[in-house]
Coordinates of C-alpha atoms in Angstrom, one line a residue:
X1 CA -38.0 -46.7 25.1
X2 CA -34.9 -48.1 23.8
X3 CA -34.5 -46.2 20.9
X4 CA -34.4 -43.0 22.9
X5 CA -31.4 -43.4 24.0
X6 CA -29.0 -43.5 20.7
X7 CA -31.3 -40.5 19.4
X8 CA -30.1 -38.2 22.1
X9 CA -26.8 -39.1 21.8
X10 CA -27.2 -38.5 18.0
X11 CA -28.6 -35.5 18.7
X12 CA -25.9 -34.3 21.4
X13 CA -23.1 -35.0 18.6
X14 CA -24.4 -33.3 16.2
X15 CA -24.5 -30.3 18.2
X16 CA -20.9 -30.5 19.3
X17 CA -20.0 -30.2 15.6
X18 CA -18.5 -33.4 15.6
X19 CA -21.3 -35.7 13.6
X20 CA -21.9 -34.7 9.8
X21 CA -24.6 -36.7 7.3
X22 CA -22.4 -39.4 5.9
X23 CA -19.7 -39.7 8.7
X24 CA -18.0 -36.9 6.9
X25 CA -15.2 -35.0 8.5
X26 CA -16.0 -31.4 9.3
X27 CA -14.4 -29.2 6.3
X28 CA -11.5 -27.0 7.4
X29 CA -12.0 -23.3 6.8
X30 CA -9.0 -22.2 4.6
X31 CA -7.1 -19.3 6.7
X32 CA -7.5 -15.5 5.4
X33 CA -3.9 -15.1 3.7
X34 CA -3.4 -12.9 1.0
X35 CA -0.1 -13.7 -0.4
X36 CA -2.0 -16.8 -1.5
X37 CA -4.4 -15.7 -3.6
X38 CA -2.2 -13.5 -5.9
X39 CA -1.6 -13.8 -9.4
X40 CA 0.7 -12.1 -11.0
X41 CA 1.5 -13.5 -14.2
X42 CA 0.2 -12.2 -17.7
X43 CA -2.2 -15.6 -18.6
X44 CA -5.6 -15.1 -17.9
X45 CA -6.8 -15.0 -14.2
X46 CA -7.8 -18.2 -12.1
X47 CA -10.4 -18.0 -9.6
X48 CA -8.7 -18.7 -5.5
X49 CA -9.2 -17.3 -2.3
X50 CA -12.1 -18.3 -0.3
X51 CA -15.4 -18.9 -1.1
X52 CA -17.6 -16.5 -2.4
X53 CA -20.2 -16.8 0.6
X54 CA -17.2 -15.3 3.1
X55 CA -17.4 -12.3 0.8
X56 CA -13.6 -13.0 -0.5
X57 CA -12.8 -11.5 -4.1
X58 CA -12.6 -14.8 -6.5
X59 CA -9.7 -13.3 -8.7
X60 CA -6.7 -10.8 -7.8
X61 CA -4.1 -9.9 -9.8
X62 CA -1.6 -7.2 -9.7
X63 CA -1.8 -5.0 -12.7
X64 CA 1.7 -4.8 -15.0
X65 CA 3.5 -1.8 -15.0
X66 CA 5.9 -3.5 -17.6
X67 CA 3.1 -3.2 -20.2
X68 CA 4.1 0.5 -21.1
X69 CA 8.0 1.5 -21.4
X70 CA 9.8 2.2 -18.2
X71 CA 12.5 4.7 -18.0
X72 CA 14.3 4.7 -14.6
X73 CA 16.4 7.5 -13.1
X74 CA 18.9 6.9 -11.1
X75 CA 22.6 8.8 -9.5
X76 CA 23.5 9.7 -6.3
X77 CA 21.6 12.1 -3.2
X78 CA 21.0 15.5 -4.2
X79 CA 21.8 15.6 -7.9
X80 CA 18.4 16.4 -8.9
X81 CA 16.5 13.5 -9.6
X82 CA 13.0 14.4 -8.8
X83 CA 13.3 17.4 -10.3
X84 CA 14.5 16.0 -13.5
X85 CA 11.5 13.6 -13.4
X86 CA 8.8 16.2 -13.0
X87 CA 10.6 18.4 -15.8
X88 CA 9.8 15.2 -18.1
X89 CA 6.7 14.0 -17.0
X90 CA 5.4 18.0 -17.1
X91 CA 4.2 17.3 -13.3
X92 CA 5.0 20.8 -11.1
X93 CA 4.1 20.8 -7.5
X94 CA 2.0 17.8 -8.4
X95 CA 4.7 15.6 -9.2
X96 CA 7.0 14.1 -6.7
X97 CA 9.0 16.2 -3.7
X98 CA 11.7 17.9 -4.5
X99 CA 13.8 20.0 -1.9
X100 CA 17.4 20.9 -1.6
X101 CA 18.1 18.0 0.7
X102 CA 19.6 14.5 0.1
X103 CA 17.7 11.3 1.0
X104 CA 13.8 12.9 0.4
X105 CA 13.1 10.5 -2.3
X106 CA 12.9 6.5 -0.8
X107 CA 10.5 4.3 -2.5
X108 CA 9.7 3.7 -6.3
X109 CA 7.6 6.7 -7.6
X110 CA 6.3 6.3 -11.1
X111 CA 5.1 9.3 -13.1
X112 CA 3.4 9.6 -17.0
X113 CA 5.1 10.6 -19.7
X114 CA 4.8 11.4 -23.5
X115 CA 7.3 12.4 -25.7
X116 CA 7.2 12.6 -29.8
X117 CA 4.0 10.5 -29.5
X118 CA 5.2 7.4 -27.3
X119 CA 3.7 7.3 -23.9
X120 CA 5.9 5.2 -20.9
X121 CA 6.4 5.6 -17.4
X122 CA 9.1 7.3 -15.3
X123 CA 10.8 6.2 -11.8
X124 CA 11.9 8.3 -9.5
X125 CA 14.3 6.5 -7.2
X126 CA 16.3 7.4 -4.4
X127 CA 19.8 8.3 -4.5
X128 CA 22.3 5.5 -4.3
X129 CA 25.4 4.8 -1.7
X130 CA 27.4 1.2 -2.3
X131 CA 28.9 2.4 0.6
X132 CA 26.9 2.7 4.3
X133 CA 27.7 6.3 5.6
X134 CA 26.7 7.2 9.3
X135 CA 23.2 9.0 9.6
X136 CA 22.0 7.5 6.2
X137 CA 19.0 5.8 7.0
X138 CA 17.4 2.6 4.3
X139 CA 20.4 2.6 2.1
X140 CA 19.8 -1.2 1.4
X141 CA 15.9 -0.3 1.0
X142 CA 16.7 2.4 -1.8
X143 CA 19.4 0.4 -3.2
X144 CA 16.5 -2.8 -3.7
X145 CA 14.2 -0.1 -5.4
X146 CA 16.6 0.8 -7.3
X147 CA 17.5 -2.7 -8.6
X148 CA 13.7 -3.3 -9.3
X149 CA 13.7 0.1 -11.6
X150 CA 16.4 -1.0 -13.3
X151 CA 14.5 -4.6 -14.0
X152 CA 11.9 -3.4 -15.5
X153 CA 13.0 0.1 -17.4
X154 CA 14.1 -0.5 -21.0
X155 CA 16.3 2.8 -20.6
X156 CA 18.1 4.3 -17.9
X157 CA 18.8 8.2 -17.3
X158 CA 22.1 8.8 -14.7
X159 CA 21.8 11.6 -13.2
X160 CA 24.9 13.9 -12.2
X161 CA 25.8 16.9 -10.4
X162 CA 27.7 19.5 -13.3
X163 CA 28.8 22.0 -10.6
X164 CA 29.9 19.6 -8.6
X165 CA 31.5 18.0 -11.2
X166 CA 32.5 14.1 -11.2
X167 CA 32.7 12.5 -7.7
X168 CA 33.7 8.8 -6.4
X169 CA 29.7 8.1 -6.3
X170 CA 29.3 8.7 -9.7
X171 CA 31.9 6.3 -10.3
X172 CA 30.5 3.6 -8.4
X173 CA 27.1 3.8 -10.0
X174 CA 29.2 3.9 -13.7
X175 CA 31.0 0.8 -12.6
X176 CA 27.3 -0.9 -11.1
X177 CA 25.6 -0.6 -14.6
X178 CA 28.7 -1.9 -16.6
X179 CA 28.1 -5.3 -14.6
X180 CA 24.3 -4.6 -14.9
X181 CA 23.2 -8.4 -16.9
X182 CA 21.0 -6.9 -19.2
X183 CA 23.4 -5.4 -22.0
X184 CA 20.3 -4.4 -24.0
X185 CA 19.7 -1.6 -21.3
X186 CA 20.0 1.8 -22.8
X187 CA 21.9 4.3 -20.6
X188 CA 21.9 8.2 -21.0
X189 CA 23.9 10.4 -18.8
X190 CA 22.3 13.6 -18.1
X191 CA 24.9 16.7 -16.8
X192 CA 22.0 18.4 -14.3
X193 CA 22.7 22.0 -13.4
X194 CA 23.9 23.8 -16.3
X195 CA 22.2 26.3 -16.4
X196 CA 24.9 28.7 -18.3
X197 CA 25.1 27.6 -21.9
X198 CA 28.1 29.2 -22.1
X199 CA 29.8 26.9 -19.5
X200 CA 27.8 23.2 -20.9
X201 CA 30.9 22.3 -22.6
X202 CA 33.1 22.9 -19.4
X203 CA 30.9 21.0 -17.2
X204 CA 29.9 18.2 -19.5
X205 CA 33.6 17.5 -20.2
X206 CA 34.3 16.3 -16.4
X207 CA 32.1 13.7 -17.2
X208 CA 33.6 11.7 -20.2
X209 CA 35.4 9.3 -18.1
X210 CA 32.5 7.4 -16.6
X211 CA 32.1 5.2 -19.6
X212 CA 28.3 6.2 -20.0
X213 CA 28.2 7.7 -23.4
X214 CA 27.9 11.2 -24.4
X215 CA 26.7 13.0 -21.2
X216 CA 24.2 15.6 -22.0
X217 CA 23.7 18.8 -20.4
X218 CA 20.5 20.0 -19.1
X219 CA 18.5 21.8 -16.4
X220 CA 15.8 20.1 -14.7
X221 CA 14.7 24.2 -13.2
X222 CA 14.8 25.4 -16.8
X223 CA 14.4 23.0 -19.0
X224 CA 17.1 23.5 -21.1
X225 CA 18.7 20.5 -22.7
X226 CA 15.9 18.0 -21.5
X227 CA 14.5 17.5 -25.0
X228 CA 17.8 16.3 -26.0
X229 CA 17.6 13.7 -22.6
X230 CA 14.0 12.7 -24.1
X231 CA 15.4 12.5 -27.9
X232 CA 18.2 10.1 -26.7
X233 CA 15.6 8.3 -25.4
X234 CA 13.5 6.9 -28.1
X235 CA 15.3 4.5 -29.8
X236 CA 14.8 2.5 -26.2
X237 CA 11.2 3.4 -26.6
X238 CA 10.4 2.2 -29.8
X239 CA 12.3 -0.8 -29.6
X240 CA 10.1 -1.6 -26.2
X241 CA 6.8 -0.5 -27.7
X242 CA 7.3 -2.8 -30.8
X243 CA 8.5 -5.6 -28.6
X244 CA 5.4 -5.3 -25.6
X245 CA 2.4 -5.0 -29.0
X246 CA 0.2 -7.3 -27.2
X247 CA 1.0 -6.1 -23.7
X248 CA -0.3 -2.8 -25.0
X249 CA -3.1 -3.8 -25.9
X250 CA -3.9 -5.5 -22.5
X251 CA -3.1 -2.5 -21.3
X252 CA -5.7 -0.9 -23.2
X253 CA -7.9 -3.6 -22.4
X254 CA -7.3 -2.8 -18.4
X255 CA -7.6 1.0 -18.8
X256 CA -11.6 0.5 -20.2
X257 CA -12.0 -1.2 -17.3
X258 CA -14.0 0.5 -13.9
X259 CA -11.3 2.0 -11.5
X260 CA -11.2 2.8 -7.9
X261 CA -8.9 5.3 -6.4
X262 CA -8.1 4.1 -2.4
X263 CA -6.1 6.2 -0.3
X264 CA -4.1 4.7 2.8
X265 CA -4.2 7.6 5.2
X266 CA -3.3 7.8 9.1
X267 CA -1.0 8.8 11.6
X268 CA 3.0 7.7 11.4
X269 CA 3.6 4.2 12.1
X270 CA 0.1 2.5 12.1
X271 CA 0.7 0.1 9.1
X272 CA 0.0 2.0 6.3
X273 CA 2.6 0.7 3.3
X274 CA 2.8 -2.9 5.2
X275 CA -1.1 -3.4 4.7
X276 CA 0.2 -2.3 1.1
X277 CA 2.9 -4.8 0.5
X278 CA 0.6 -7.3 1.8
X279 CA -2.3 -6.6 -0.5
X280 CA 0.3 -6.9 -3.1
X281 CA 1.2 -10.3 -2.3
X282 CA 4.5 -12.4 -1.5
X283 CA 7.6 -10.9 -3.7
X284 CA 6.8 -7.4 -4.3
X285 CA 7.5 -4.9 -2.1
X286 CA 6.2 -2.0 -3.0
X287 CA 7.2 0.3 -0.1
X288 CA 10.0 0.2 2.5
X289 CA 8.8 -0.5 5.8
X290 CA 10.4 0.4 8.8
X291 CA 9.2 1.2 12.6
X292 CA 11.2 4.4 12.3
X293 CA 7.9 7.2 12.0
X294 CA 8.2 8.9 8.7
X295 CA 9.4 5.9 6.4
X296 CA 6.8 7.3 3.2
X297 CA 7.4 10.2 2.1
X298 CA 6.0 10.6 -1.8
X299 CA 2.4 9.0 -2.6
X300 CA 3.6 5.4 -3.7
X301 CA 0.8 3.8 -6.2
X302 CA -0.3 0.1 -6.7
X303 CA -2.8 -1.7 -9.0
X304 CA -4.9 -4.9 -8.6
X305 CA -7.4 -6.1 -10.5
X306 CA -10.1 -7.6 -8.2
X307 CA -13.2 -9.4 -9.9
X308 CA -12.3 -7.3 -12.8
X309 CA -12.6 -3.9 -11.2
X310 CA -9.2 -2.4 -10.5
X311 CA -8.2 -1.2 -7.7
X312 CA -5.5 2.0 -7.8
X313 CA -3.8 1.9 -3.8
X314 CA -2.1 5.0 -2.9
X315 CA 0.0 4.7 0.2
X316 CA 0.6 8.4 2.0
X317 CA 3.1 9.6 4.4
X318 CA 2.0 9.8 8.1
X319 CA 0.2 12.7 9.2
X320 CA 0.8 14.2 12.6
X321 CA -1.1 16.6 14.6
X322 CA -0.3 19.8 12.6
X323 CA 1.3 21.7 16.1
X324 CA 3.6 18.8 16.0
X325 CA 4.7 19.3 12.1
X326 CA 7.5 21.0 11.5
X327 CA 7.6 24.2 9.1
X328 CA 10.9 23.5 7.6
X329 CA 12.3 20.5 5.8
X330 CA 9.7 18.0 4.1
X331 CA 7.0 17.4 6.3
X332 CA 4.7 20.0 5.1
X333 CA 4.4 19.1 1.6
X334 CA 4.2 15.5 2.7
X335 CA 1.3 16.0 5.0
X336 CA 0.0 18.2 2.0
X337 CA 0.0 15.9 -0.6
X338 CA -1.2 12.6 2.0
X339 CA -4.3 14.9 2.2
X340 CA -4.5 16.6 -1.0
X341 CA -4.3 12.2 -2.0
X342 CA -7.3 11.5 0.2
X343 CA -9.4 14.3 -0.9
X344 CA -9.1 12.9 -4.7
X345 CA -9.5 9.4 -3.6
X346 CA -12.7 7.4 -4.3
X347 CA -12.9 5.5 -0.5
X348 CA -10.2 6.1 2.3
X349 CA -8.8 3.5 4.4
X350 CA -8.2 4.8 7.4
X351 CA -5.9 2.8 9.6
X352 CA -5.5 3.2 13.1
X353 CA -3.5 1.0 15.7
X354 CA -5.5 -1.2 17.4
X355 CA -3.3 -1.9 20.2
X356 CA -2.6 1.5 21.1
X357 CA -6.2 4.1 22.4
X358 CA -7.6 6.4 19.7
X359 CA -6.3 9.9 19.6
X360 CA -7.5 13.2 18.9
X361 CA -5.5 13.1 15.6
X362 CA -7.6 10.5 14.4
X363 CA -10.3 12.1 14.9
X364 CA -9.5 14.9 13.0
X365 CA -8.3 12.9 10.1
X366 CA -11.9 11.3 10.4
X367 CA -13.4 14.8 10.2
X368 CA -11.5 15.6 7.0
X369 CA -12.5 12.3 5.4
X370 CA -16.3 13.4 6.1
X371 CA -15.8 17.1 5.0
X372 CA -14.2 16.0 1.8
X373 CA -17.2 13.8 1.0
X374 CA -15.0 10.6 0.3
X375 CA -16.2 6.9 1.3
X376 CA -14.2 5.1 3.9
X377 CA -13.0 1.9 5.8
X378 CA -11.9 1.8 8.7
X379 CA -9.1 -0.6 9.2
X380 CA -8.1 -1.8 13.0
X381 CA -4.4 -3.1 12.1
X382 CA -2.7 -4.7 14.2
X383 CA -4.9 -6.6 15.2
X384 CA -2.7 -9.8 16.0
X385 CA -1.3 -8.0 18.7
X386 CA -4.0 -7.5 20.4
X387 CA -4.3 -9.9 23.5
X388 CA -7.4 -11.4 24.9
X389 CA -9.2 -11.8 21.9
X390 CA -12.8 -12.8 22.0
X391 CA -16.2 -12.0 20.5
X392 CA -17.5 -9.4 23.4
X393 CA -13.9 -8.0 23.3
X394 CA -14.0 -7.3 19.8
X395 CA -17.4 -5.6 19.4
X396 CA -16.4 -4.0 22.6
X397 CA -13.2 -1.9 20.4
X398 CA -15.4 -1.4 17.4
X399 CA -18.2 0.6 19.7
X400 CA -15.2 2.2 20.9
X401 CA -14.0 2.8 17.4
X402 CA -17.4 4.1 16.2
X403 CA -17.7 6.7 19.7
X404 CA -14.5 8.4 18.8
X405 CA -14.3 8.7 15.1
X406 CA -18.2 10.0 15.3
X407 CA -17.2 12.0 11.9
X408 CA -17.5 8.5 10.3
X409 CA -19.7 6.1 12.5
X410 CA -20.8 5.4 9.4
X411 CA -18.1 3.2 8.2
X412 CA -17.7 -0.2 8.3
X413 CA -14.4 -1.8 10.6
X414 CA -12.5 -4.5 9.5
X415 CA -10.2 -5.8 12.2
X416 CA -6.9 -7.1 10.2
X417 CA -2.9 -7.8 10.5
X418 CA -0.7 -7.0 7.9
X419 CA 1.7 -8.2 9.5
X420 CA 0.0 -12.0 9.2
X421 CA -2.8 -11.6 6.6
X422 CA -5.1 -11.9 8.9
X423 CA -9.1 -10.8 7.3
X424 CA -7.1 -8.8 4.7
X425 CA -9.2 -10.4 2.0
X426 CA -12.4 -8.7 3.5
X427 CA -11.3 -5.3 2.7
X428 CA -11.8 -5.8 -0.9
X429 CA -15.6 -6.5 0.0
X430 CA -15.9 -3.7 2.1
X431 CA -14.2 -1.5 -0.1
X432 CA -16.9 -2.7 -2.9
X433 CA -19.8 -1.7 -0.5
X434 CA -18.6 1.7 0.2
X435 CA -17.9 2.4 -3.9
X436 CA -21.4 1.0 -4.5
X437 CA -23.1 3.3 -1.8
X438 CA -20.9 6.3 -2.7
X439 CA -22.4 6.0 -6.2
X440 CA -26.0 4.8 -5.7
X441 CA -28.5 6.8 -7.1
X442 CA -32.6 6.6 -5.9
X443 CA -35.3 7.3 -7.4
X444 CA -37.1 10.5 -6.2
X445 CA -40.7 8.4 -5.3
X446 CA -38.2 6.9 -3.2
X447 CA -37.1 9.0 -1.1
X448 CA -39.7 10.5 -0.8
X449 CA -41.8 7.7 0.8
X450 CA -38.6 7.1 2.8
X451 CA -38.9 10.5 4.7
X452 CA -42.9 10.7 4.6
X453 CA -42.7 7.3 6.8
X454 CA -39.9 9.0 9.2
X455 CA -42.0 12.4 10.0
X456 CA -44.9 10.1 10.7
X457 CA -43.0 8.1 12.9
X458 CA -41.5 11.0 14.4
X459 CA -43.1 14.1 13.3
X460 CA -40.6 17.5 13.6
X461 CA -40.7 19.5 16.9
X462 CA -43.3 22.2 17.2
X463 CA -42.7 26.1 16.2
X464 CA -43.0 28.2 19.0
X465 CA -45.2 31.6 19.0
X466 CA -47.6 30.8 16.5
X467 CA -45.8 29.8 13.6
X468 CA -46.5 27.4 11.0
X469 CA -44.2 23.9 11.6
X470 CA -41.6 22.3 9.8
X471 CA -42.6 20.8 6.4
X472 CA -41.3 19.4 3.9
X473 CA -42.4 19.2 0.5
X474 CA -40.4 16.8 -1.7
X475 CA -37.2 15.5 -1.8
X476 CA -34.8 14.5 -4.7
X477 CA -31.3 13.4 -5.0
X478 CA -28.7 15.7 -6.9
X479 CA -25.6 14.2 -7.2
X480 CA -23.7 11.6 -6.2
X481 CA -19.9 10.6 -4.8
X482 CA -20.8 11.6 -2.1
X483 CA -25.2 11.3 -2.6
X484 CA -26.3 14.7 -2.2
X485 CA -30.0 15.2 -1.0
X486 CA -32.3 18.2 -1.3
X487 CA -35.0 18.2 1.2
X488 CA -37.7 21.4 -0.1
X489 CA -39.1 22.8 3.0
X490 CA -40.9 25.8 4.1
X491 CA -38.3 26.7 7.0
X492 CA -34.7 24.9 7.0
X493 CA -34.5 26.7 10.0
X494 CA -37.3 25.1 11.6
X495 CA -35.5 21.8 11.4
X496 CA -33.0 21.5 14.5
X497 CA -29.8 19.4 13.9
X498 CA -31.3 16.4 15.7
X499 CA -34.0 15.9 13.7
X500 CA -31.8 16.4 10.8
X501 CA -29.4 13.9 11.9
X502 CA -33.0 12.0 12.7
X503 CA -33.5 12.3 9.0
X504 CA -30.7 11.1 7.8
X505 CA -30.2 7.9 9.8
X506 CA -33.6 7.1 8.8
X507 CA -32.1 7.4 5.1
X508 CA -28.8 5.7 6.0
X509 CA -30.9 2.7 7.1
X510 CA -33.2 2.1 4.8
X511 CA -31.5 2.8 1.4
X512 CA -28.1 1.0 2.5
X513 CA -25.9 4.0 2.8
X514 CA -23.2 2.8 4.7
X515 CA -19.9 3.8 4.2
X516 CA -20.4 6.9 2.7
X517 CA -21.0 10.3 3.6
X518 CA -24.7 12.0 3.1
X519 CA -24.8 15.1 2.2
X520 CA -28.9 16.4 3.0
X521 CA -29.4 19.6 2.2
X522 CA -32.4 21.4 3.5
X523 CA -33.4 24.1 1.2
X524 CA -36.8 26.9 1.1
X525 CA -39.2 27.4 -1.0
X526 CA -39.7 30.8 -2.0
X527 CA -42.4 33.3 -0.9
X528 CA -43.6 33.3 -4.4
X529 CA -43.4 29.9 -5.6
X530 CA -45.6 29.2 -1.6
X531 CA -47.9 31.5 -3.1
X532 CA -48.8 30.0 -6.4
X533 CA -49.1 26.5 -4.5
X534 CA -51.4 27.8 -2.3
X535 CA -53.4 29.2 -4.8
X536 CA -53.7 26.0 -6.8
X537 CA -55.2 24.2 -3.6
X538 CA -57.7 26.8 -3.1
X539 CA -59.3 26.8 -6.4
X540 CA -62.8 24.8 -6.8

C-alpha cells in the first residue's frame, strides 16, 4: 500500500490547480484591457486580444477618417457654426443642433459632403475662448477638439459674426492659425450673417485686418454666398484627394464591407461616451467626458473594424424622464435626436449604473428599445465600483437587471468598467450575437415543428360555451430586423397573452433568439378560405 500514498497527494495537487503535466507553471490569463488590443495604423491588421475561446474579437482597428478630405470649421460661440455646416453638408433638422445660444456645440461632429463632384467630411466644432471666462464650462475640452480638427482637415473655414462685426476673439483665433505648424493648411474666412446683399461689402470690409484672406460673405439661413465658401474650397480638395489615391481606395475597400449601426443610449451620467473612448483605445478621445450630467449633446460617431465587420458607435446625449426635460433651450432636440439615433440603430447598448438601483427611466428607455424592434445589450458599467464582488452577487444584479427591464429580459448583460477596461472586449461578442439573431431567418418546416411540439406540450386553454379551440394552422416568418412571425389561426382572439408569451419563449429557446425582439403575429383565416379547407377534407 505504499504507493497509495504519493497518488493521493498527486491527486490533491492537481485539484488545487497547482500541479500541471510536465511541471509546467499554470498559464496566466491575460487581463480584459482594450486599449491594448487597438490598432490604428494604416498596415494591414495583426491578430491580439485574447484568445478566441474567451469569445474576444482577434482584430480591431479604428476606421480612418483621414482617408476622405476633412474640412474643419472653426470661430468663436454663437457665430453660426452649425448652421453653416448643415447648409454645406445639405443636412436640415437632421444635421447637427443649432440654437441661438453659445456653447451648444462640444465634441467633434462630422457630417458628408459633396461639392462639384469631390466628396469629404465636415467638422463641426465648438466655439473657441484662449481665454477662461466665468460660467464657460469645457473650454480646454473644445479647445483639444478643436486642435484634432485642425490635424486632420486639409482646409479650414473661420467663421465670423458680420453684424457683429470684428471682435478681440476673432483676433485671437487669426493670430492661433498664423502659428498653426502646418503652412499647407488652407484657410477661408466666411462673413456669416449677411443676409442684405446690399450691405456684403460693408460688413465684409470690417474683416480685412485678420490676415485670413479675402473674407467671403454668406448666410448659412439662406444660402447665399455658401457656393462661393465651397468654390474656395477645392483647390484644398483636390490637392488632398490626389495626395490620399490609395487611402481612397481603402476606403472603398471598408465601405463594401458589412456594417453595424450601435447606439449608446441611457440616462445622464451612466458612462455612455467613456465606454466610447475606451472602445476606441489609448490616445483618442473621441468625446469629452465630464461628471457634470449633460456633457453630450450632438450624436458623436466612431468606427472600428472588428474581425472585419465594422462597427459604426453612436454616442447620444442623456435622456431624462421627460417631466424632468425642460421645454426651452436644447434638451428637447437632444433627447429627440438620442432617440430618433436608437430607433435607426441596428443593436442598442443600453448602459445603466451598476452601483446606483434601476429606475423607472430605465425602464422606459427599455420599453422604447423593444417597441422600436431594435437588438440590444445591456451593459452594467461601472462595474469596478461595485463592492463585494462575488459569483452569487453577480447573478444576484443580473436577475435584478432582467426583473426590471422586463421590456428586454431578452438581452444578454455584460458587466464592464470603462473606467478600467474591465470585460469590455466581450461586448464585441455579444454585440455579434444580437446582429446575428436580429437577422436570422428559419425555414417555415421549422417553425412549424417548433410550435407543433410546444401546443403538444402545452396545448392552448379551452374555449368556453361551446366553441371550437384555438388552432393554429401554419406558421412562417416574414421579415426580419426584428424576425417577424405569422402564426395562421382560426381565432387570434382565442389565444390569451400568456400562452402567447408561452409561444414565443418556446421560439426564443429553441431557435437562439436572444437579444432581439420577436415580433409574433397571430393572424385569421378567413371564413371563406376555412370553408374551402374544410371542403377538401371532406371529399372521398
Amino acid at each position: 500500500m505504499g504507493w497509495l500514498r504519493p497518488l493521493l497527494l498527486a491527486v490533491l495537487a492537481y485539484g488545487a490547480g497547482a500541479w500541471r503535466p510536465g511541471g509546467r507553471a499554470p498559464a496566466l490569463r491575460r487581463p480584459s484591457r482594450l486599449g491594448a488590443t487597438i490598432d490604428d495604423t494604416e498596415a494591414p491588421e495583426a491578430a491580439f486580444g485574447a484568445s478566441s475561446s474567451s469569445g474576444a474579437p482577434k482584430r480591431l482597428k479604428r476606421v480612418p477618417r483621414g482617408a476622405r478630405p476633412t474640412v474643419a470649421i472653426i470661430g468663436r460661440p454663437n457665430v453660426g457654426k452649425s448652421s453653416l455646416v448643415n447648409r454645406l453638408c445639405d443636412a436640415g433638422k437632421k444635421g447637427t443642433i443649432a440654437v441661438n445660444e453659445a456653447g451648444v456645440t462640444r465634441d467633434r461632429v462630422y457630417q458628408k459632403a459633396e461639392w462639384c463632384g469631390r466628396t469629404f467630411d465636415v467638422v463641426d466644432t465648438g466655439g473657441l475662448l484662449f481665454e477662461d471666462e466665468e460660467g464657460a464650462l469645457f473650454l480646454d475640452e473644445i479647445r483639444e477638439q478643436a486642435t484634432l480638427a485642425l490635424r486632420e482637415a486639409c482646409a479650414c473655414v473661420v467663421v465670423v459674426d458680420g453684424r457683429a462685426g470684428s471682435t478681440r476673439l476673432d483676433d485671437d483665433i487669426a493670430r492661433f492659425l498664423r502659428r498653426w505648424p502646418d503652412q499647407t493648411l488652407e484657410v477661408v474666412l466666411a462673413v456669416n450673417k449677411c443676409e442684405s446683399a446690399e450691405r456684403e461689402a460693408e460688413l465684409v470690409a470690417d474683416f480685412w485686418p485678420l490676415g485670413l484672406g479675402e473674407p467671403r460673405a454668406c448666410s448659412a439661413i439662406h444660402g447665399n454666398g455658401v457656393a462661393e465658401v465651397l468654390d474656395a474650397l477645392l483647390p484644398a480638395l483636390d490637392a488632398s484627394i490626389e495626395a490620399k489615391a490609395a487611402q481612397i481606395k481603402t476606403m472603398d475597400a471598408i465601405d463594401a464591407k458589412p456594417h453595424v449601426n450601435v447606439c449608446f443610449l441611457g440616462r445622464p451620467n451612466v458612462g455612455k461616451s467613456s465606454l466610447l473612448n475606451r472602445f476606441l483605445g489609448p490616445g483618442e478621445t473621441r468625446a469629452i467626458v465630464s461628471d457634470v450630467a449633460g456633457t453630450t449633446r450632438d450624436a458623436v460617431d466612431a468606427e472600428l473594424d472588428v474581425d472585419g465587420t465594422i462597427f459604426r458607435f453612436v454616442d447620444t446625449a442623456g435622456v431624462r424622464r421627460k417631466a424632468r426635460v425642460t421645454k426651452q433651450g436644447t434638451e428637447p432636440e437632444m433627447v429627440a435626436r438620442a432617440l430618433r439615433t436608437a430607433r435607426l440603430a441596428d443593436v442598442v447598448l443600453l448602459v445603466v449604473d451598476a452601483t446606483q438601483e434601476l429606475s423607472d427611466q430605465d425602464a422606459a428607455l427599455a420599453q422604447r428599445v423593444a417597441d422600436d424592434g431594435r437588438a440590444c445589450v445591456v451593459l452594467a458599467n461601472k462595474w469596478d465600483a461595485y463592492e463585494d464582488k462575488d459569483e452569487a452577487s453577480t447573478r444576484a444584479v443580473e436577475k435584478k437587471i432582467k426583473e426590471t427591464l422586463t421590456a428586454v429580459s431578452w438581452a444578454e448583460v455584460v458587466f464592464l468598467s470603462a473606467k478600467t477596461g474591465q470585460r469590455c472586449l466581450k461586448v464585441y461578442a455579444a454585440l455579434q450575437r444580437a446582429v446575428d439573431a436580429h437577422r436570422r431567418r428559419v425555414a417555415t418546416a421549422t417553425l412549424n415543428e417548433v410550435i407543433r411540439d410546444a401546443m403538444l406540450w402545452q396545448p392552448p386553454p379551452a374555449s368556453a360555451g361551446g366553441k371550437a379551440g384555438a388552432k393554429i394552422y401554419f406558421v412562417s416568418q416574414t421579415a426580419v430586423a426584428p424576425p417577424t412571425i405569422v402564426a395562421m389561426c382560426n381565432s387570434p382572439t382565442a389565444f390569451t397573452d400568456n400562452y402567447k408569451r408561452y409561444l414565443e419563449r418556446k421560439l426564443r429557446e429553441s431557435l437562439n433568439f436572444a437579444g432581439t425582439p420577436v415580433s409574433f403575429i397571430f393572424r385569421g383565416r378567413r371564413l371563406r378560405d376555412s370553408n374551402r379547407d374544410a371542403a377538401k377534407r371532406s371529399k372521398p
